[in-house]
Every structure is written in structure tokens, then in C-alpha cells.
Amino acid sequence: MFDNVNYLNELQIADRMTHNSPYPIQTLEISPSSLLRVDMLAPVSYEGEGFIQLANFPRLSAEAASVNPEDGFDCQIFSWHQDDRPLMGVKIRGRMAIACQRCLDPLGLELEIHKTYVFLKTEGEADEFPLDRDDEEAMVASTHFNLLEAIEDEILLELPHAPKHPVGQCQLRPLEADMEKPNPFKVLKNLKK
Ligand SMILES: [Zn+2]
């Protein structure tokens, strides 16, 4: 299938490269402390890439079946300016384990998320800003944008509401499995109707 979102993000990178950004490119360290406060009003274009462990996301850790050092997310960010507004593209890719809602054993999730933040001057402007795509979000530009929290929000939104192992891989005990099957007498009764 044609990866539309990815294609658009590649276009944005190409756009930034061809329309010489008026601002110097600055490397943004991808670490929990540096992502807590990102100055989106600074006259720079950011870029950065790095791995953030699951343990650094408290709300995600609470949802996780276990928190291992290898669990976490590769984050790639890049910002640019368009019509005098800062924009930031974020690519998140990684894994974590959550509990299967049927057997409660860990269920591994692989996630890949693409998001573009458009920064406006005021809350009102952000509310009214027409967004073209689902992966865009309007934010209020500040000197202390909490990118760590924004990334955690994106991942939380991607988590399935009732995660379950595929049939055949679930550790559900046979007795409970039987209870989930339709009662044969009920099925027969319905057929007679
Ligand atoms: Zn299961």
C-alpha cells in the first residue's frame, strides 16, 4: 500500500531543504531533559534523533505489562518555518508490551507514528487553524514546548483499547475459552426462530 503519511513527511523535508531556511539548523538532543522545554520561538530550525526509554514516559509505563531497558521509542524530529510559522515533524518508532485483555500475559506492540505540529501565536489562532490532515495538530508556540509530553500523548493515542493476542497465541485457559464460545443450545434456539 502507498504510504501516504510517510511520503508527505519526506516532501516536507525536501521542501525545507530546497527553500533555504532563513534560520540556522540546530541539533536538538533527544533526551528526556532537553525535550521537556523546547524553545519554539527561537530563530533556529531543529533536527535530532535518538532513543527514549519507556521508563521516561510515566503514563505509558503505567499502561505497560513490563518496563524493560530495551523498550522505548526512536524519535526523529525536524522543524522548519512556513509563512513565518514554526512547524515540527516528529517520527516515533518503537515497541512496548501491554497486557492482553483476555489472558493478561504480555502482548508486544510495534508502533510507528508520524506527526506534524503547526505552531500558532495564540490559543484562538490554534483553535481556528484549518488542518489539512489527520496527522497535523495546531499548538501554541512558546519558549517551553513540552515535546516529551507531546510524544507520550501521541503514543498513548495509538495504544489499542482492548489489546488481545491473536487467536492461537493467547494463553487463555480452556475453561474460560469455552465460556466465550456461544452456547450451542442458544444457537439452536435462534435457528428455529
Ligand atoms: Zn492473551
mmCIF file of C-alpha atoms and ligand atoms in Angstrom:
data_model
loop_
_atom_site.group_PDB
_atom_site.id
_atom_site.type_symbol
_atom_site.label_atom_id
_atom_site.label_comp_id
_atom_site.label_asym_id
_atom_site.label_seq_id
_atom_site.Cartn_x
_atom_site.Cartn_y
_atom_site.Cartn_z
ATOM 1 C CA MET A 1 0.000 0.000 0.000
ATOM 2 C CA PHE A 2 1.190 3.511 -0.751
ATOM 3 C CA ASP A 3 2.487 5.081 2.439
ATOM 4 C CA ASN A 4 0.842 8.465 2.142
ATOM 5 C CA VAL A 5 1.867 9.893 5.504
ATOM 6 C CA ASN A 6 5.482 8.938 5.074
ATOM 7 C CA TYR A 7 5.506 10.368 1.577
ATOM 8 C CA LEU A 8 4.177 13.703 2.817
ATOM 9 C CA ASN A 9 6.779 13.890 5.546
ATOM 10 C CA GLU A 10 9.528 13.184 3.022
ATOM 11 C CA LEU A 11 8.116 16.007 0.925
ATOM 12 C CA GLN A 12 8.251 18.355 3.874
ATOM 13 C CA ILE A 13 11.915 17.523 4.450
ATOM 14 C CA ALA A 14 12.644 18.091 0.777
ATOM 15 C CA ASP A 15 10.699 21.359 0.949
ATOM 16 C CA ARG A 16 12.743 22.573 3.869
ATOM 17 C CA MET A 17 15.961 21.682 2.090
ATOM 18 C CA THR A 18 15.086 23.364 -1.192
ATOM 19 C CA HIS A 19 13.560 26.536 0.252
ATOM 20 C CA ASN A 20 16.651 27.612 2.103
ATOM 21 C CA SER A 21 15.514 28.019 5.652
ATOM 22 C CA PRO A 22 16.306 31.544 6.840
ATOM 23 C CA TYR A 23 17.338 30.094 10.191
ATOM 24 C CA PRO A 24 20.383 28.024 11.058
ATOM 25 C CA ILE A 25 19.856 24.338 11.763
ATOM 26 C CA GLN A 26 20.459 23.433 15.377
ATOM 27 C CA THR A 27 20.805 19.913 16.721
ATOM 28 C CA LEU A 28 18.264 19.133 19.405
ATOM 29 C CA GLU A 29 19.473 16.489 21.814
ATOM 30 C CA ILE A 30 16.845 13.748 22.062
ATOM 31 C CA SER A 31 16.847 13.157 25.795
ATOM 32 C CA PRO A 32 14.063 13.443 28.397
ATOM 33 C CA SER A 33 15.550 16.601 29.919
ATOM 34 C CA SER A 34 16.091 18.502 26.653
ATOM 35 C CA LEU A 35 12.639 17.606 25.290
ATOM 36 C CA LEU A 36 10.873 18.963 28.375
ATOM 37 C CA ARG A 37 11.384 22.547 27.253
ATOM 38 C CA VAL A 38 11.915 23.272 23.565
ATOM 39 C CA ASP A 39 12.066 26.928 22.545
ATOM 40 C CA MET A 40 9.770 27.069 19.502
ATOM 41 C CA LEU A 41 10.193 30.863 19.254
ATOM 42 C CA ALA A 42 13.957 30.650 18.780
ATOM 43 C CA PRO A 43 15.181 31.657 15.296
ATOM 44 C CA VAL A 44 16.502 28.179 14.525
ATOM 45 C CA SER A 45 15.421 25.001 12.730
ATOM 46 C CA TYR A 46 15.818 21.938 14.884
ATOM 47 C CA GLU A 47 16.801 18.448 13.959
ATOM 48 C CA GLY A 48 17.609 15.487 16.115
ATOM 49 C CA GLU A 49 17.348 11.759 16.507
ATOM 50 C CA GLY A 50 17.620 9.464 19.490
ATOM 51 C CA PHE A 51 16.124 6.744 21.644
ATOM 52 C CA ILE A 52 13.959 7.420 24.679
ATOM 53 C CA GLN A 53 13.384 4.569 27.090
ATOM 54 C CA LEU A 54 9.855 3.655 28.065
ATOM 55 C CA ALA A 55 10.723 4.345 31.725
ATOM 56 C CA ASN A 56 10.907 8.067 30.855
ATOM 57 C CA PHE A 57 7.205 8.130 29.978
ATOM 58 C CA PRO A 58 5.286 7.736 33.271
ATOM 59 C CA ARG A 59 1.788 7.419 31.746
ATOM 60 C CA LEU A 60 2.969 4.856 29.180
ATOM 61 C CA SER A 61 4.865 2.925 31.855
ATOM 62 C CA ALA A 62 1.619 2.670 33.815
ATOM 63 C CA GLU A 63 -0.036 1.050 30.762
ATOM 64 C CA ALA A 64 2.874 -1.328 30.130
ATOM 65 C CA ALA A 65 2.862 -5.006 31.150
ATOM 66 C CA SER A 66 6.578 -4.655 31.926
ATOM 67 C CA VAL A 67 9.214 -1.961 31.551
ATOM 68 C CA ASN A 68 12.463 -3.334 30.134
ATOM 69 C CA PRO A 69 15.550 -1.263 29.207
ATOM 70 C CA GLU A 70 15.133 -2.218 25.529
ATOM 71 C CA ASP A 71 11.536 -0.961 25.487
ATOM 72 C CA GLY A 72 11.250 2.541 24.160
ATOM 73 C CA PHE A 73 10.997 4.734 21.125
ATOM 74 C CA ASP A 74 13.304 6.052 18.461
ATOM 75 C CA CYS A 75 12.355 9.668 17.923
ATOM 76 C CA GLN A 76 13.334 11.738 14.934
ATOM 77 C CA ILE A 77 12.422 15.420 14.865
ATOM 78 C CA PHE A 78 12.914 18.277 12.443
ATOM 79 C CA SER A 79 11.470 21.768 12.433
ATOM 80 C CA TRP A 80 11.173 24.431 9.788
ATOM 81 C CA HIS A 81 9.293 27.655 9.113
ATOM 82 C CA GLN A 82 6.465 28.238 6.706
ATOM 83 C CA ASP A 83 4.608 31.562 6.336
ATOM 84 C CA ASP A 84 6.626 32.736 9.355
ATOM 85 C CA ARG A 85 5.228 29.920 11.494
ATOM 86 C CA PRO A 86 7.344 27.232 13.097
ATOM 87 C CA LEU A 87 6.410 23.640 12.253
ATOM 88 C CA MET A 88 7.812 20.471 13.716
ATOM 89 C CA GLY A 89 7.709 16.994 12.246
ATOM 90 C CA VAL A 90 8.065 14.035 14.575
ATOM 91 C CA LYS A 91 8.610 10.390 13.688
ATOM 92 C CA ILE A 92 8.254 7.894 16.514
ATOM 93 C CA ARG A 93 9.053 4.227 16.138
ATOM 94 C CA GLY A 94 9.390 1.638 18.852
ATOM 95 C CA ARG A 95 7.982 -1.107 20.979
ATOM 96 C CA MET A 96 6.436 -1.833 24.337
ATOM 97 C CA ALA A 97 4.455 -4.651 25.942
ATOM 98 C CA ILE A 98 0.939 -4.304 27.295
ATOM 99 C CA ALA A 99 -1.256 -6.882 28.989
ATOM 100 C CA CYS A 100 -3.560 -8.994 26.817
ATOM 101 C CA GLN A 101 -7.136 -8.313 27.963
ATOM 102 C CA ARG A 102 -8.001 -11.994 27.658
ATOM 103 C CA CYS A 103 -5.084 -13.849 29.335
ATOM 104 C CA LEU A 104 -3.201 -10.911 30.957
ATOM 105 C CA ASP A 105 0.127 -12.155 29.514
ATOM 106 C CA PRO A 106 2.318 -9.505 27.845
ATOM 107 C CA LEU A 107 1.488 -8.607 24.271
ATOM 108 C CA GLY A 108 4.246 -6.936 22.239
ATOM 109 C CA LEU A 109 3.262 -3.827 20.286
ATOM 110 C CA GLU A 110 5.278 -2.289 17.469
ATOM 111 C CA LEU A 111 4.318 1.320 16.847
ATOM 112 C CA GLU A 112 5.191 3.836 14.181
ATOM 113 C CA ILE A 113 3.753 7.329 14.370
ATOM 114 C CA HIS A 114 4.211 10.412 12.205
ATOM 115 C CA LYS A 115 3.024 13.793 13.375
ATOM 116 C CA THR A 116 3.405 17.415 12.345
ATOM 117 C CA TYR A 117 2.843 20.243 14.815
ATOM 118 C CA VAL A 118 1.972 23.685 13.479
ATOM 119 C CA PHE A 119 2.731 26.466 15.945
ATOM 120 C CA LEU A 120 0.446 29.495 16.155
ATOM 121 C CA LYS A 121 0.749 32.662 18.211
ATOM 122 C CA THR A 122 -2.382 32.346 20.353
ATOM 123 C CA GLU A 123 -4.835 29.731 21.623
ATOM 124 C CA GLY A 124 -7.561 31.312 19.448
ATOM 125 C CA GLU A 125 -5.455 31.073 16.304
ATOM 126 C CA ALA A 126 -4.605 27.461 17.114
ATOM 127 C CA ASP A 127 -8.318 26.607 17.597
ATOM 128 C CA GLU A 128 -9.249 28.137 14.249
ATOM 129 C CA PHE A 129 -6.297 26.942 12.216
ATOM 130 C CA PRO A 130 -7.533 24.779 9.322
ATOM 131 C CA LEU A 131 -5.753 21.438 9.422
ATOM 132 C CA ASP A 132 -5.447 19.559 6.140
ATOM 133 C CA ARG A 133 -4.527 16.198 7.514
ATOM 134 C CA ASP A 134 -5.146 13.835 10.436
ATOM 135 C CA ASP A 135 -1.500 13.785 11.423
ATOM 136 C CA GLU A 136 -1.333 17.562 11.852
ATOM 137 C CA GLU A 137 -2.015 19.357 15.097
ATOM 138 C CA ALA A 138 -2.130 23.064 15.908
ATOM 139 C CA MET A 139 -0.252 24.169 19.036
ATOM 140 C CA VAL A 140 0.549 27.468 20.700
ATOM 141 C CA ALA A 141 4.173 28.464 20.148
ATOM 142 C CA SER A 142 6.098 29.031 23.337
ATOM 143 C CA THR A 143 9.643 29.112 24.605
ATOM 144 C CA HIS A 144 8.950 25.946 26.596
ATOM 145 C CA PHE A 145 7.075 23.470 24.395
ATOM 146 C CA ASN A 146 6.957 20.131 26.230
ATOM 147 C CA LEU A 147 7.855 17.790 23.377
ATOM 148 C CA LEU A 148 8.383 14.840 25.737
ATOM 149 C CA GLU A 149 4.754 15.055 26.870
ATOM 150 C CA ALA A 150 3.537 15.578 23.287
ATOM 151 C CA ILE A 151 5.358 12.416 22.147
ATOM 152 C CA GLU A 152 3.869 10.472 25.060
ATOM 153 C CA ASP A 153 0.381 11.770 24.117
ATOM 154 C CA GLU A 154 0.827 10.512 20.544
ATOM 155 C CA ILE A 155 1.878 7.042 21.680
ATOM 156 C CA LEU A 156 -0.975 6.819 24.227
ATOM 157 C CA LEU A 157 -3.457 7.619 21.452
ATOM 158 C CA GLU A 158 -2.078 4.757 19.367
ATOM 159 C CA LEU A 159 -2.476 2.098 22.065
ATOM 160 C CA PRO A 160 -5.349 -0.303 21.372
ATOM 161 C CA HIS A 161 -8.260 -0.034 23.837
ATOM 162 C CA ALA A 162 -8.710 -3.785 24.314
ATOM 163 C CA PRO A 163 -5.456 -5.448 23.208
ATOM 164 C CA LYS A 164 -5.693 -9.205 22.704
ATOM 165 C CA HIS A 165 -3.312 -11.869 21.420
ATOM 166 C CA PRO A 166 -4.234 -13.261 18.009
ATOM 167 C CA VAL A 167 -6.293 -16.455 18.205
ATOM 168 C CA GLY A 168 -3.963 -19.415 18.789
ATOM 169 C CA GLN A 169 -1.314 -17.345 20.585
ATOM 170 C CA CYS A 170 -3.396 -16.477 23.611
ATOM 171 C CA GLN A 171 -2.670 -18.260 26.896
ATOM 172 C CA LEU A 172 -6.327 -18.208 27.864
ATOM 173 C CA ARG A 173 -7.248 -21.311 29.874
ATOM 174 C CA PRO A 174 -9.532 -23.803 28.079
ATOM 175 C CA LEU A 175 -12.362 -23.385 30.613
ATOM 176 C CA GLU A 176 -12.515 -19.628 30.039
ATOM 177 C CA ALA A 177 -12.250 -20.156 26.287
ATOM 178 C CA ASP A 178 -15.340 -22.362 26.438
ATOM 179 C CA MET A 179 -17.237 -19.648 28.231
ATOM 180 C CA GLU A 180 -16.541 -17.269 25.378
ATOM 181 C CA LYS A 181 -17.962 -19.621 22.777
ATOM 182 C CA PRO A 182 -21.661 -19.241 22.031
ATOM 183 C CA ASN A 183 -23.867 -21.653 23.916
ATOM 184 C CA PRO A 184 -24.820 -24.404 21.390
ATOM 185 C CA PHE A 185 -28.396 -24.591 22.738
ATOM 186 C CA LYS A 186 -28.857 -20.865 22.310
ATOM 187 C CA VAL A 187 -27.573 -21.086 18.723
ATOM 188 C CA LEU A 188 -30.063 -23.877 18.001
ATOM 189 C CA LYS A 189 -32.887 -21.830 19.531
ATOM 190 C CA ASN A 190 -32.023 -18.855 17.351
ATOM 191 C CA LEU A 191 -32.013 -21.042 14.221
ATOM 192 C CA LYS A 192 -35.536 -22.224 14.983
ATOM 193 C CA LYS A 193 -36.890 -18.671 15.138
HETATM 194 ZN ZN ZN B 1 -3.760 -13.416 25.510
#
